[in-house]
Coordinates of C-alpha atoms and ligand atoms in Angstrom, one line a residue:
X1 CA 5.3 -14.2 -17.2
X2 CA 2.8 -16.6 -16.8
X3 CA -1.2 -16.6 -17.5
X4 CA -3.9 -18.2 -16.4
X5 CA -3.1 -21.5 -16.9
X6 CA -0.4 -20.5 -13.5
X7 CA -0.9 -23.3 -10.9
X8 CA -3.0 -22.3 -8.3
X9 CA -5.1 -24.5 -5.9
X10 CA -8.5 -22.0 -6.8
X11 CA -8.0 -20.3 -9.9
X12 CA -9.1 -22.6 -12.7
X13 CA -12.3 -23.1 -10.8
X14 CA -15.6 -21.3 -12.7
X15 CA -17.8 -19.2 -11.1
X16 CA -20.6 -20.4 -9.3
X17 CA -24.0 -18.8 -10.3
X18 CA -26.3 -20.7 -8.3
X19 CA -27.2 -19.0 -4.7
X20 CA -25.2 -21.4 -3.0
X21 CA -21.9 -20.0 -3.1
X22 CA -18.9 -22.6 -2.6
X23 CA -17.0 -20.8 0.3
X24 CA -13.1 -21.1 1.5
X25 CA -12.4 -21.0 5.0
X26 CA -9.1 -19.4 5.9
X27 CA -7.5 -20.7 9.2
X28 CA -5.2 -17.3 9.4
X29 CA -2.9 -19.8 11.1
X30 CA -5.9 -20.1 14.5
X31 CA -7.1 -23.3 15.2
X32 CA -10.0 -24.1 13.4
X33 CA -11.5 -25.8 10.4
X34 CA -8.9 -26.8 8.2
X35 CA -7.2 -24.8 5.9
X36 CA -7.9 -24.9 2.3
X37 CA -11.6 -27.1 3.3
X38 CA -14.5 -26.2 0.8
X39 CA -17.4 -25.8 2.1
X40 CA -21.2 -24.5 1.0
X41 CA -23.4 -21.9 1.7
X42 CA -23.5 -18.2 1.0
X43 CA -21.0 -15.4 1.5
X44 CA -21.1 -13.3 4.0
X45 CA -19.1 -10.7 2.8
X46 CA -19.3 -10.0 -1.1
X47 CA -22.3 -8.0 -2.4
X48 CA -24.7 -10.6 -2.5
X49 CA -24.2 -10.1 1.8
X50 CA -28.4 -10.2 2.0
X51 CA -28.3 -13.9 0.9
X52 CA -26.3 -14.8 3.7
X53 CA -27.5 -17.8 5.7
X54 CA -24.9 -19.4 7.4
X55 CA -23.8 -19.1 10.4
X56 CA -20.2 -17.0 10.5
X57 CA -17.6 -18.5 11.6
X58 CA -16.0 -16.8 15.0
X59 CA -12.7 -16.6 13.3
X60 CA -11.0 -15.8 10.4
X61 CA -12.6 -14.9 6.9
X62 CA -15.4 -16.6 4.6
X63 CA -14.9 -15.4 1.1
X64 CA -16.7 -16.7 -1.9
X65 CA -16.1 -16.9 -5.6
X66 CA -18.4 -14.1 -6.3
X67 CA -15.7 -12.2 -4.4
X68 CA -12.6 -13.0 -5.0
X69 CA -13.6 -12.0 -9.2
X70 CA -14.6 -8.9 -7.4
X71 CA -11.0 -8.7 -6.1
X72 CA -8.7 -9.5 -8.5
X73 CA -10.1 -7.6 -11.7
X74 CA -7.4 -5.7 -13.1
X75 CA -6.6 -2.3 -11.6
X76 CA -5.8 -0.2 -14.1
X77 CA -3.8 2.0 -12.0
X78 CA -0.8 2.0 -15.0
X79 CA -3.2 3.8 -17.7
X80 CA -4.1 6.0 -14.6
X81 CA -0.3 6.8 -14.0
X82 CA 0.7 7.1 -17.3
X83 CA -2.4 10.0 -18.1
X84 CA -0.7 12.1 -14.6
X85 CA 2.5 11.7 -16.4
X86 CA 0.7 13.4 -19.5
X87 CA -1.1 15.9 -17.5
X88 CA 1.7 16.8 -15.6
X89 CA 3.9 17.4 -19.0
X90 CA 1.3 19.7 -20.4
X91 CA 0.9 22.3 -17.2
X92 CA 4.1 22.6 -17.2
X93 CA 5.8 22.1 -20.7
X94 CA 8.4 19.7 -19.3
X95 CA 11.1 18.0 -21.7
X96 CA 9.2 15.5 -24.1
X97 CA 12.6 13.3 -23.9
X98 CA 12.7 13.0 -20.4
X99 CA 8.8 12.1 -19.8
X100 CA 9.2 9.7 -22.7
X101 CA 12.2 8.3 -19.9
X102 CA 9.8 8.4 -16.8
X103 CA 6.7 6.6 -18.6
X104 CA 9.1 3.9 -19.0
X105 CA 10.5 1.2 -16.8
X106 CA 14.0 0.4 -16.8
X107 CA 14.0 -3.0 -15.5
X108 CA 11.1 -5.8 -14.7
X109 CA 11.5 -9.2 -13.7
X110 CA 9.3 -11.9 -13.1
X111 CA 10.1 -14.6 -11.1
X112 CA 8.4 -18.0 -11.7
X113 CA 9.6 -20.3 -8.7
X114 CA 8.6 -23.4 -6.7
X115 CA 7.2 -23.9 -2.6
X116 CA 6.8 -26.4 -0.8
X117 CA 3.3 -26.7 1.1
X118 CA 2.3 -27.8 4.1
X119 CA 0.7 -31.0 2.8
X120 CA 4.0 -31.7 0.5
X121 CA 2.5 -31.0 -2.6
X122 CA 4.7 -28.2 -4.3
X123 CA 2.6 -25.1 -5.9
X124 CA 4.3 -22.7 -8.5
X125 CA 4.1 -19.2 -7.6
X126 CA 4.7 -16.1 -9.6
X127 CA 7.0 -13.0 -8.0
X128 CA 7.8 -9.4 -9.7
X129 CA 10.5 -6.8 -9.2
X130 CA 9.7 -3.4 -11.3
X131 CA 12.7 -1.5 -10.9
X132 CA 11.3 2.3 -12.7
X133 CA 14.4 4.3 -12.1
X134 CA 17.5 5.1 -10.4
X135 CA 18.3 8.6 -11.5
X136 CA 17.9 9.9 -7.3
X137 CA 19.6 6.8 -5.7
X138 CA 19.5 3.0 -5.2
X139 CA 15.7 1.6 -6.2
X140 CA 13.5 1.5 -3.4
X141 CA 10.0 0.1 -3.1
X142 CA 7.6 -2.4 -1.3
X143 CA 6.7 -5.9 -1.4
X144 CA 2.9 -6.7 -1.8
X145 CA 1.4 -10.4 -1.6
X146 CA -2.0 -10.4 -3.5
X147 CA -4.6 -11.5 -5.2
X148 CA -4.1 -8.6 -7.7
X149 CA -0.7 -8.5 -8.6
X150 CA 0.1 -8.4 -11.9
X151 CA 2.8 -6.9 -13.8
X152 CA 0.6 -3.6 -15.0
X153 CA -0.4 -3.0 -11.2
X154 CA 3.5 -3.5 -10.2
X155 CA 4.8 -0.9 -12.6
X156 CA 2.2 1.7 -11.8
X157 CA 3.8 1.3 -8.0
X158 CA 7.4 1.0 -9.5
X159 CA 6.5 4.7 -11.2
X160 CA 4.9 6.7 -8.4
X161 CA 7.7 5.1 -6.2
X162 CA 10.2 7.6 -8.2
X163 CA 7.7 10.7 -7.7
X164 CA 7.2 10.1 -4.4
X165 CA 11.1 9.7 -3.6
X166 CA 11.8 13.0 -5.6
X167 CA 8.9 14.8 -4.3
X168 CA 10.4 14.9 -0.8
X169 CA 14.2 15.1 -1.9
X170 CA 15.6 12.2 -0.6
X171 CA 18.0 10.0 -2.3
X172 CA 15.6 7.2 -4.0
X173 CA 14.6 6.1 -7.1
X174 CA 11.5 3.8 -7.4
X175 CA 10.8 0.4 -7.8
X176 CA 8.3 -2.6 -6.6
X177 CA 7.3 -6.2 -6.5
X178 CA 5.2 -8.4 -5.2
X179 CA 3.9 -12.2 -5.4
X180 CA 0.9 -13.3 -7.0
X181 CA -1.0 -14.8 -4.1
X182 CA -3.7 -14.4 -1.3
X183 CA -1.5 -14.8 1.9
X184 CA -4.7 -16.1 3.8
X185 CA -4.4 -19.2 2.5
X186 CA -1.3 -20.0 3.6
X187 CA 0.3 -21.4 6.8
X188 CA 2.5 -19.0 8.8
X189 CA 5.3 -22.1 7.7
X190 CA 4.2 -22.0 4.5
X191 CA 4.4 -18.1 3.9
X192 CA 7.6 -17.6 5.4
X193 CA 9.4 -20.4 2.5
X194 CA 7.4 -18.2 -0.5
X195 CA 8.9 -15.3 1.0
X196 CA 12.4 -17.1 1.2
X197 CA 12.1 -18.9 -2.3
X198 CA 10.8 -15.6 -3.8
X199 CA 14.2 -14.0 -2.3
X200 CA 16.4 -16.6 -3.4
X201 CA 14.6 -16.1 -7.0
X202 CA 15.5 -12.6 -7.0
X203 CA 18.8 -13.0 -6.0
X204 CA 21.3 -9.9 -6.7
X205 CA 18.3 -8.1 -8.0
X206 CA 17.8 -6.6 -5.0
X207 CA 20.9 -5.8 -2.9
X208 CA 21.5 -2.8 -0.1
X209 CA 23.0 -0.5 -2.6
X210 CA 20.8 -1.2 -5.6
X211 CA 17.5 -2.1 -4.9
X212 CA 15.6 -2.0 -1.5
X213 CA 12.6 -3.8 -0.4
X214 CA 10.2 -2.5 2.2
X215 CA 6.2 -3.8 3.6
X216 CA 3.1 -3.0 1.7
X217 CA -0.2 -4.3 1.7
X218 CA 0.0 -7.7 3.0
X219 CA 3.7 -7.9 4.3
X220 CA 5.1 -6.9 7.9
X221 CA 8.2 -6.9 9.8
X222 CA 8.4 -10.1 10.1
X223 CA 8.6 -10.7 6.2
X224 CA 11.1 -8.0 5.8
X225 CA 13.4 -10.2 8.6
X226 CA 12.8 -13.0 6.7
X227 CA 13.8 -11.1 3.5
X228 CA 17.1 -9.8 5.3
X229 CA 17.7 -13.8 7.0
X230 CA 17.5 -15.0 3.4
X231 CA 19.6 -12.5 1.5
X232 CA 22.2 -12.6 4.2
X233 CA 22.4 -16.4 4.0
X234 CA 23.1 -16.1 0.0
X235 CA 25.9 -13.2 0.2
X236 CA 30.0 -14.0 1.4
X237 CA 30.4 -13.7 5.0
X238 CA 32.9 -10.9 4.9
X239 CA 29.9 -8.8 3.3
X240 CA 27.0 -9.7 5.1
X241 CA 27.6 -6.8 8.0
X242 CA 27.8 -4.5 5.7
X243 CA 24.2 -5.3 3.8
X244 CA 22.2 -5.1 6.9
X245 CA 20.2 -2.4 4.8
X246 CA 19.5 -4.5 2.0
X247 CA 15.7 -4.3 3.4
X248 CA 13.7 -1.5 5.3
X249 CA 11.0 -2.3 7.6
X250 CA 12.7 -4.7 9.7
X251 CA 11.8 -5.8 13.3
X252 CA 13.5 -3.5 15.6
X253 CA 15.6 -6.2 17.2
X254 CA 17.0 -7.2 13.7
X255 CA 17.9 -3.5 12.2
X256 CA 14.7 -1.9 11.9
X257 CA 14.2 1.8 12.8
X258 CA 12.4 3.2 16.1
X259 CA 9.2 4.9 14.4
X260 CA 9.1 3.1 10.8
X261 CA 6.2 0.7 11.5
X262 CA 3.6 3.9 12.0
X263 CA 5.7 6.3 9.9
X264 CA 3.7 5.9 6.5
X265 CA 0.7 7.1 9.6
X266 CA 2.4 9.3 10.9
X267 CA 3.1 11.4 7.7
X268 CA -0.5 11.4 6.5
X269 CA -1.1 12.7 9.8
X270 CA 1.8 15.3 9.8
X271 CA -0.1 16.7 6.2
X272 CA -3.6 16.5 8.0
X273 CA -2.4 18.5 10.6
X274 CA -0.7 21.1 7.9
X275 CA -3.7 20.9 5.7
X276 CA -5.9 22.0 9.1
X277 CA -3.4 24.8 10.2
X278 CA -3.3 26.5 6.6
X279 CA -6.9 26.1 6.4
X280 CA -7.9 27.7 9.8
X281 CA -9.4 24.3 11.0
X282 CA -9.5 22.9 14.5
X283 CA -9.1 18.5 14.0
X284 CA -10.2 18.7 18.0
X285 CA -13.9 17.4 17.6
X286 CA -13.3 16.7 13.9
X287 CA -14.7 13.6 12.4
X288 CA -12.9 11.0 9.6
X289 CA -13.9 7.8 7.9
X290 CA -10.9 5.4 7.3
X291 CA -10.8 2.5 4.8
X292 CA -8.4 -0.5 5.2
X293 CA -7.7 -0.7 8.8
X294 CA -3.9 -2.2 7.9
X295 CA -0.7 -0.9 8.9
X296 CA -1.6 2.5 7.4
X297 CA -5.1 3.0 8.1
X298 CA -4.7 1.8 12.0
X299 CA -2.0 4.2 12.4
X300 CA -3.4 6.5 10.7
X301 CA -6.6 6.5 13.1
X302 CA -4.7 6.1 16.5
X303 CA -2.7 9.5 15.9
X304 CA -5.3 11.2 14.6
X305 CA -7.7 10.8 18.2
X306 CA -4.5 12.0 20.0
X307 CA -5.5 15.2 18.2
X308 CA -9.1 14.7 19.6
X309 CA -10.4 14.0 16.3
X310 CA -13.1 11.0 16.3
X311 CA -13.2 7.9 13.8
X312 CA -16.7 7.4 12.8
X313 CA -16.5 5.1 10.3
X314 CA -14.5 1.9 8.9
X315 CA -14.2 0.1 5.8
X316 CA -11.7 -3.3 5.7
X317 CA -11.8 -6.4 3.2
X318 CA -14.2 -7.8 5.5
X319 CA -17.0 -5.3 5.4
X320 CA -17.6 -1.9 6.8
X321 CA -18.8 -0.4 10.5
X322 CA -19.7 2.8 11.4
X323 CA -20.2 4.4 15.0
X324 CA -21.5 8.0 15.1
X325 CA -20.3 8.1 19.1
X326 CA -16.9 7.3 17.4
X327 CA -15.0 3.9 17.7
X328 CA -12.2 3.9 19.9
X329 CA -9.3 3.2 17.1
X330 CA -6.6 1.4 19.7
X331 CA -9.6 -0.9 21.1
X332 CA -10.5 -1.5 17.3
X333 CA -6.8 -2.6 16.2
X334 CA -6.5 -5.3 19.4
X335 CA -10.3 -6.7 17.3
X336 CA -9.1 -6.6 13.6
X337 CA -5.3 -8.2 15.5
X338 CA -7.5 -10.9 17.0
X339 CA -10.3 -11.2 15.0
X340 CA -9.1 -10.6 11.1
X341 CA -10.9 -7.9 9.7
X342 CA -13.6 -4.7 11.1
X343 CA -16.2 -7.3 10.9
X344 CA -19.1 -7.4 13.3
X345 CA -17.1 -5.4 15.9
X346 CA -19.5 -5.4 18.8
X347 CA -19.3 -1.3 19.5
X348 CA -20.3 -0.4 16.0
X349 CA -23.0 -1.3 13.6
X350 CA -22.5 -3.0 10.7
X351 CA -23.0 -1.2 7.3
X352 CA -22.8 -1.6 3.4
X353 CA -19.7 0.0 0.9
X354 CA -22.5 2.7 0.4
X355 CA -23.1 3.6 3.6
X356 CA -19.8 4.0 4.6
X357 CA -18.4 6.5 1.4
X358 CA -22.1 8.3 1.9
X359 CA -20.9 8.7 6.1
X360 CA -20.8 12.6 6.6
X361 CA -17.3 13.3 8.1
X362 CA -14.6 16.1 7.5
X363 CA -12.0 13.6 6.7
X364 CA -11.7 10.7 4.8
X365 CA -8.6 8.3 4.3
X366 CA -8.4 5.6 2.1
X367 CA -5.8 3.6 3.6
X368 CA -6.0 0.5 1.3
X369 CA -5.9 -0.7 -2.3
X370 CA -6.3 1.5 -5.8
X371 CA -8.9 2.9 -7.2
X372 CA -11.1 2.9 -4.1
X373 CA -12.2 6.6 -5.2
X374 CA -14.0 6.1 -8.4
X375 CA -16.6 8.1 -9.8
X376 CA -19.3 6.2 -8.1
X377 CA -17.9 6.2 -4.7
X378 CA -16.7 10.1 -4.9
X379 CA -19.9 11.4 -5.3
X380 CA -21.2 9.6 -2.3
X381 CA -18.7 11.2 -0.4
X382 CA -19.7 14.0 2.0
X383 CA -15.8 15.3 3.1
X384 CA -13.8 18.5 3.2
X385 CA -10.7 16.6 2.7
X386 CA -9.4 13.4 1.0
X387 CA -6.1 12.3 2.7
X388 CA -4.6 9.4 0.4
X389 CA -2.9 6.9 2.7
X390 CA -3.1 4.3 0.3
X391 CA -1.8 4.6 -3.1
X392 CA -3.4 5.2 -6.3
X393 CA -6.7 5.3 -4.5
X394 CA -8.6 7.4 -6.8
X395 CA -9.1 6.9 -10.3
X396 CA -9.7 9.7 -12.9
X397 CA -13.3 10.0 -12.5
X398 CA -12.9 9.7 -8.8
X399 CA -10.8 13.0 -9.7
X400 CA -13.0 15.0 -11.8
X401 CA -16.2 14.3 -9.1
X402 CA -13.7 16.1 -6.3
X403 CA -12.7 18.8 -7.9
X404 CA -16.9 19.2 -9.2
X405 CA -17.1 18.9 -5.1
X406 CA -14.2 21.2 -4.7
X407 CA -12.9 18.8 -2.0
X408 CA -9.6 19.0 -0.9
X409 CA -7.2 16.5 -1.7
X410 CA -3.5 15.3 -0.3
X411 CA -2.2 13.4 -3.0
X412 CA -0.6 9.6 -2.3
X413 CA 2.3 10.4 -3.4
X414 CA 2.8 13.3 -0.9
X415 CA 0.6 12.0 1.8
X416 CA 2.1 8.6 2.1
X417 CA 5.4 9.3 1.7
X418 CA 6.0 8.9 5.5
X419 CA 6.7 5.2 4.9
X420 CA 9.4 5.8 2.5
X421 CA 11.0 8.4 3.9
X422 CA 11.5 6.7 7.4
X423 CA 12.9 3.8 5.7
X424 CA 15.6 5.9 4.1
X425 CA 16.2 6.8 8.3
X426 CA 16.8 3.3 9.0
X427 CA 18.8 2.3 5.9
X428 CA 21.4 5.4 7.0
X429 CA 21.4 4.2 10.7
X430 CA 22.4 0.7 9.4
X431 CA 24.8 2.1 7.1
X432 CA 26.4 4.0 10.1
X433 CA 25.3 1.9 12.9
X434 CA 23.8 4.1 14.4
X435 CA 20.5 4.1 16.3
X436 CA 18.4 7.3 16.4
X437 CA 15.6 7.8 19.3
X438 CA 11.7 8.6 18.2
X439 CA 11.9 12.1 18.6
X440 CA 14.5 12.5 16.1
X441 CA 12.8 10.3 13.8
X442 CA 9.4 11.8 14.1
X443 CA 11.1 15.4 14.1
X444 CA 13.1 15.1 10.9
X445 CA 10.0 13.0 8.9
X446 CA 7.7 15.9 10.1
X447 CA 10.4 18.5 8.7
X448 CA 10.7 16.6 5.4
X449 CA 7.1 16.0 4.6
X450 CA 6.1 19.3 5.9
X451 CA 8.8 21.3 3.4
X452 CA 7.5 18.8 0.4
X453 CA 3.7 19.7 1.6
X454 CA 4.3 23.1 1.1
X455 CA 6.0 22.5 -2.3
X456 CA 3.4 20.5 -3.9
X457 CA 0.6 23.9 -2.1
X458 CA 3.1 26.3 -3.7
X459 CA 3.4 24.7 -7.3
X460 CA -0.4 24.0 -7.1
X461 CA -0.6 28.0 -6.8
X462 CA 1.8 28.8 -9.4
X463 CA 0.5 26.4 -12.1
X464 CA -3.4 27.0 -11.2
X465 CA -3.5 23.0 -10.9
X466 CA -5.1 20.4 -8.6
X467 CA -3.2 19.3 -5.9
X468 CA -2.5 16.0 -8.1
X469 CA -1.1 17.7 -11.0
X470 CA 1.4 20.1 -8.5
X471 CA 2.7 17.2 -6.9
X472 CA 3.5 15.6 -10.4
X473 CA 5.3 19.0 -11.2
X474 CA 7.2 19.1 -8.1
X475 CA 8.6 15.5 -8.9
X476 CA 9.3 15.9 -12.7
X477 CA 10.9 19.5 -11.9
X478 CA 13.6 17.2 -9.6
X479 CA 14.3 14.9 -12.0
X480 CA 14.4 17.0 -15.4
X481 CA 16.9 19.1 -13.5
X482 CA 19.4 15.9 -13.2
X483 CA 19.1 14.0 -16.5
X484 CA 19.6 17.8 -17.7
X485 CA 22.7 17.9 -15.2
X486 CA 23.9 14.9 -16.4
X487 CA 22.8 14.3 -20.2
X488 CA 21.6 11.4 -21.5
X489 CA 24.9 8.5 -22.0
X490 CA 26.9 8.0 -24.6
Ligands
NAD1 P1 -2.1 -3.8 5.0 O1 -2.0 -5.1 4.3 O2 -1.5 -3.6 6.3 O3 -3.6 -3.3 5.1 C1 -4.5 -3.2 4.0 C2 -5.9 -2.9 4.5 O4 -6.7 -2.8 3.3 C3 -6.5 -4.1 5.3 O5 -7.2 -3.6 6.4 C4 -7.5 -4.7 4.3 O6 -8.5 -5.4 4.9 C5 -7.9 -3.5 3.5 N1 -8.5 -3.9 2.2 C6 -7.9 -4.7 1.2 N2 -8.8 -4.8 0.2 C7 -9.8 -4.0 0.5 C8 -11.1 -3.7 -0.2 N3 -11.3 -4.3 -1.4 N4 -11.9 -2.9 0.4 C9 -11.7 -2.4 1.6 N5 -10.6 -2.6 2.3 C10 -9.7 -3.4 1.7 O7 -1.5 -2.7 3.9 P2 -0.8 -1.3 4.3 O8 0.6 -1.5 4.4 O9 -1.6 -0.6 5.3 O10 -1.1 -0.6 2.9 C11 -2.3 0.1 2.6 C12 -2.1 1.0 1.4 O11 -1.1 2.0 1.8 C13 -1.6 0.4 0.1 O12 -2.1 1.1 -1.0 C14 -0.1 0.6 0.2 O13 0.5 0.6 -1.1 C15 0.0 2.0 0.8 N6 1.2 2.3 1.4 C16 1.7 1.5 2.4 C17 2.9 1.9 3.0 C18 3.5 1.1 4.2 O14 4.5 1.6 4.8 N7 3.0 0.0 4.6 C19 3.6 3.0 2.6 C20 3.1 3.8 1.6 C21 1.9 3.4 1.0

C-alpha cells in the first residue's frame, strides 16, 4: 500500500495559514474555468465560510485546503466496528472462535495502477478490494471513489457488508473497495479509464460468482457499466453471457434491475414507515432533516413526501439549507443534478453544520459519510428517530448521547440494506434472464427488510439492548449457526 509520498497532483502541497486560501476550481465536466486552475481567495464552504470574499462561481464547487484536511482525516470507523463486534459478543455470549473469525478479514488487496490524463501526463492511483467473508455466498460490496479511502475505512465497509447480508438472510457475504481519489477533479474521460484500469488491476478478484461490485458514495450506473464493459472485455467469449452479474447496479439497458437505483431509499423508507406503524405515529405532516442529498439521501427524501412527510432541512458537501415551509425534494434533486451540491438553492436559506443538526424535526437521516453523528453533533439533535441511510454514521459517543436522549434509532446495517438486497434481485434476474416489473421488486424488498426489521425489534427485546447491539445479534446468530454447521476446515 502506498503512503503519502502516492502521486497526486494536490497532496504534497502544505496547508495554507494565511486568510487567503489557495482554492481549486472543479469543472464537474461544465464548461467553465479550467479544470485543475489554482486560483486565490477564500473558501466559501469550509468553516472559515465568514471570511468568504469572492465571488462564487455559478457552477461547480470551490473547496480549499483548509477543507479538504477537514475531509480526508481518518475515519475511524474500523475501531468503531471492531468495539460492536465486542459488544455484540458480550450481550450475547457468542463463540469467542467465531468472533475472533468475523473481526478478521479474509482477503485485502490493494491495487497500485497507472491513468492516463487528459493533458497526457500519467498519475498513479491507488484501488482496494476488502473481501471480509464468504461464509453466506459470493462477496458482495460497493465501490467508493474518495478522498478518504484508505484501507482501515475499506475494511470497516468490508465487515458490516457481512452483517448486513446476514441480517436480512440473503445469500451474501461482505466485501468492499474503492479508489483513493476525489472524482471532481477528473474529466468524465478521465474517470471512466481509472474506473477501467482499476478493473483491469483487479482482474479475477472480482468475478460474478465470487465477488460482486455495486455503487456507493461517489459511483453510479454508469461506472457499474463501465465495470461490467471492462470485465467482459478481459473474460473468453464463450463465458461472457454468462457473467452479466459480475456487477449490480447497472444501467437498466445494460442488465441492471427495475427499482435498484432508489432501492437503498426505498428500504430506509420501508423501516420509517414500520418504525411509525409500531410506534402509533402518523409520517402525514411529519418533519425530517436529511444529510447528503446523493443517491440515498434524494431518494430517501422523494418517497418520504409521497407519505406527506415534509423535508425541512439539508446538509450536502457543499453546505447546508433549511426551509421550515419544507423544500420540495424532486425540485431540489433537478438543482443539486444541475448545480452540484444544496448550495445557495434559491427556496431555502442558507445555514451553518450547527444549525442544521440543531433543526427541530421528527426525523433525521444521515444519508452520507461516517461518523456524521458524533457526540457533538448528537446532542444538537432535536429528533424522535435516527434513520441511518448512510453507513457507519454515528460514532460511539454519537451512541451514548441517543440513548441519554432516548432517541430511536434504525441501525445502517438494517436500514440501508435496501441497496444490497435489491442487487441480489438483479444478480438472480441476470442469472436466469429474467426481468421482474417494480411491483415485484419493491414488494419482495419491503417483505425482506420488513421480516429483518422485526428481528433486529425482537432481539433488541429479548437481550434488553439498543437497537445497534440487536442488530449485531441478529447477524452473528446467522453466521455462528453455519461455521457451527460446517466446522472449521481441516
Ligand atoms: P452519493 O455519492 O450519491 O452521495 C453522497 C452525499 O453525501 C452527497 O450529497 C455528498 O455531497 C454528501 N456528503 C459527502 N461528504 C459530506 C460531508 N462531509 N458533509 C455532508 N455531506 C456530505 O453516495 P450514496 O450512494 O448516496 O451513499 C451515501 C451513504 O449511503 C454512504 O455512507 C454509503 O456507503 C451508504 N450506502 C449507499 C448505498 C447505495 O446503494 N448507494 C447502499 C447502502 C449504503
Amino acid at each position: 500500500m502506498k503512503n503519502s509520498k502516492q502521486e497526486n497532483r494536490q497532496d504534497s502541497k502544505p496547508l495554507s495559514t494565511s486568510k487567503e486560501w489557495k482554492l481549486l476550481y472543479y469543472q464537474h465536466g461544465r464548461p467553465g474555468l479550467e479544470e485543475g486552475k489554482e486560483f486565490k481567495g477564500l473558501c466559501n464552504y469550509c468553516d472559515l465560510k465568514s471570511l468568504c470574499g469572492l465571488p462564487k462561481p455559478k457552477i461547480g464547487v470551490w473547496r480549499c485546503e483548509h477543507y479538504r484536511a477537514k475531509v480526508w482525516k481518518k475515519s475511524g470507523l474500523h475501531e468503531n466496528v471492531l468495539k460492536l463486534l465486542e459488544k455484540a459478543q458480550e450481550a450475547n455470549n457468542f463463540d469467542r472462535d467465531i468472533c475472533k473469525i468475523m473481526a478478521e478479514t479474509m482477503n485485502e488487496l490493494v491495487v497500485h495502477f497507472p491513468v492516463k490524463m487528459d493533458d497526457d501526463r500519467v498519475r498513479m492511483l491507488t484501488g482496494y478490494r476488502v473481501q471480509h467473508n464468504n461464509v453466506l455466498g459470493p462477496f458482495k460490496g460497493g465501490l467508493r471513489f474518495h478522498p478518504m479511502v484508505d484501507i482501515d475505512e475499506i475494511r470497516a465497509l468490508a465487515i458490516l457488508m457481512t452483517w448486513k447480508t446476514a441480517i436480512v438472510n440473503i445469500p451474501f457475504g461482505g466485501a468492499k473497495g474503492g479508489i483513493h481519489i476525489d472524482p471532481g477533479e477528473f474529466s468524465p474521460k478521465e474517470l471512466e479509464r481509472i474506473t477501467r484500469r482499476f478493473t483491469f488491476a483487479l482482474g479475477n478478484n472480482i468475478g460474478p460468482e465470487y465477488d460482486i461490485p455495486a455503487p456507493d458514495v461517489n459511483t453510479n450506473p454508469q461506472i457499474m457499466a463501465w465495470i461490467h464493459d471492462t470485465y467482459m472485455s478481459t473474460i473468453s467469449p464463450n463465458e461472457r453471457n454468462r457473467s452479466m452479474h459480475v456487477v449490480t447496479g447497472k444501467p437498466i439497458e445494460s442488465g441492471g434491475s427495475v427499482g435498484r437505483e432508489k432501492a437503498t431509499g426505498q428500504g430506509v423508507v420501508f423501516c420509517i414507515e414500520k418504525w411509525a406503524q409500531d410506534h402509533g405515529f402518523k409520517l402525514k405532516g411529519a418533519t425530517y432533516i436529511v444529510q447528503g442529498y446523493g443517491n440515498v439521501g434524494s431518494w430517501v427524501a422523494r418517497l418520504m413526501k409521497m407519505n406527506g412527510s415534509k423535508l425541512i432541512a439539508v446538509e450536502d458537501v457543499t453546505g447546508a439549507i433549511k426551509n421550515k415551509e419544507g423544500i420540495d425534494p424532486n425540485d431540489l434533486a433537478q438543482y443539486v443534478k444541475d448545480h452540484g451540491g444544496v448550495v445557495d438553492y434559491p427556496k431555502a436559506q442558507s445555514i451553518d453544520h450547527e444549525v442544521f443538526f440543531n433543526t427541530k424535526a421528527d426525523i433525521c437521516i444521515p444519508a452520507a459519510l461516517e461518523n456524521a453523528i458524533r457526540r457533538d453533533t448528537a446532542e444538537l439533535l432535536n429528533v424522535k428517530l435516527v434513520a441511518e441511510g448512510a453507513n457507519g454514521p454515528t460514532d460511539e459517543g454519537g451512541d451514548e448521547v441517543l440513548q441519554r436522549k432516548k432517541i430511536d434509532v434504525i441501525p445502517d446495517i438494517l436500514c440501508n440494506s435496501g441497496g444490497v438486497i435489491v442487487s441480489y434481485f438483479e444478480w438472480l434476474q441476470n442469472k436466469r434472464s429474467e426481468f421482474w416489473e417494480l411491483d415485484e421488486v419493491d414488494n419482495k424488498l419491503k417483505k425482506i427488510i420488513v421480516s429483518a426489521y422485526e428481528r433486529v425489534r425482537d432481539a433488541a427485546q429479548k437481550y434488553k439492548v439498543d437497537w445497534r447491539t440487536a442488530a449485531q445479534i441478529v447477524a452473528l446468530y446467522r453466521l455462528e449457526m453455519v461455521y457451527k454447521e460446517r466446522g472449521i476446515f481441516p
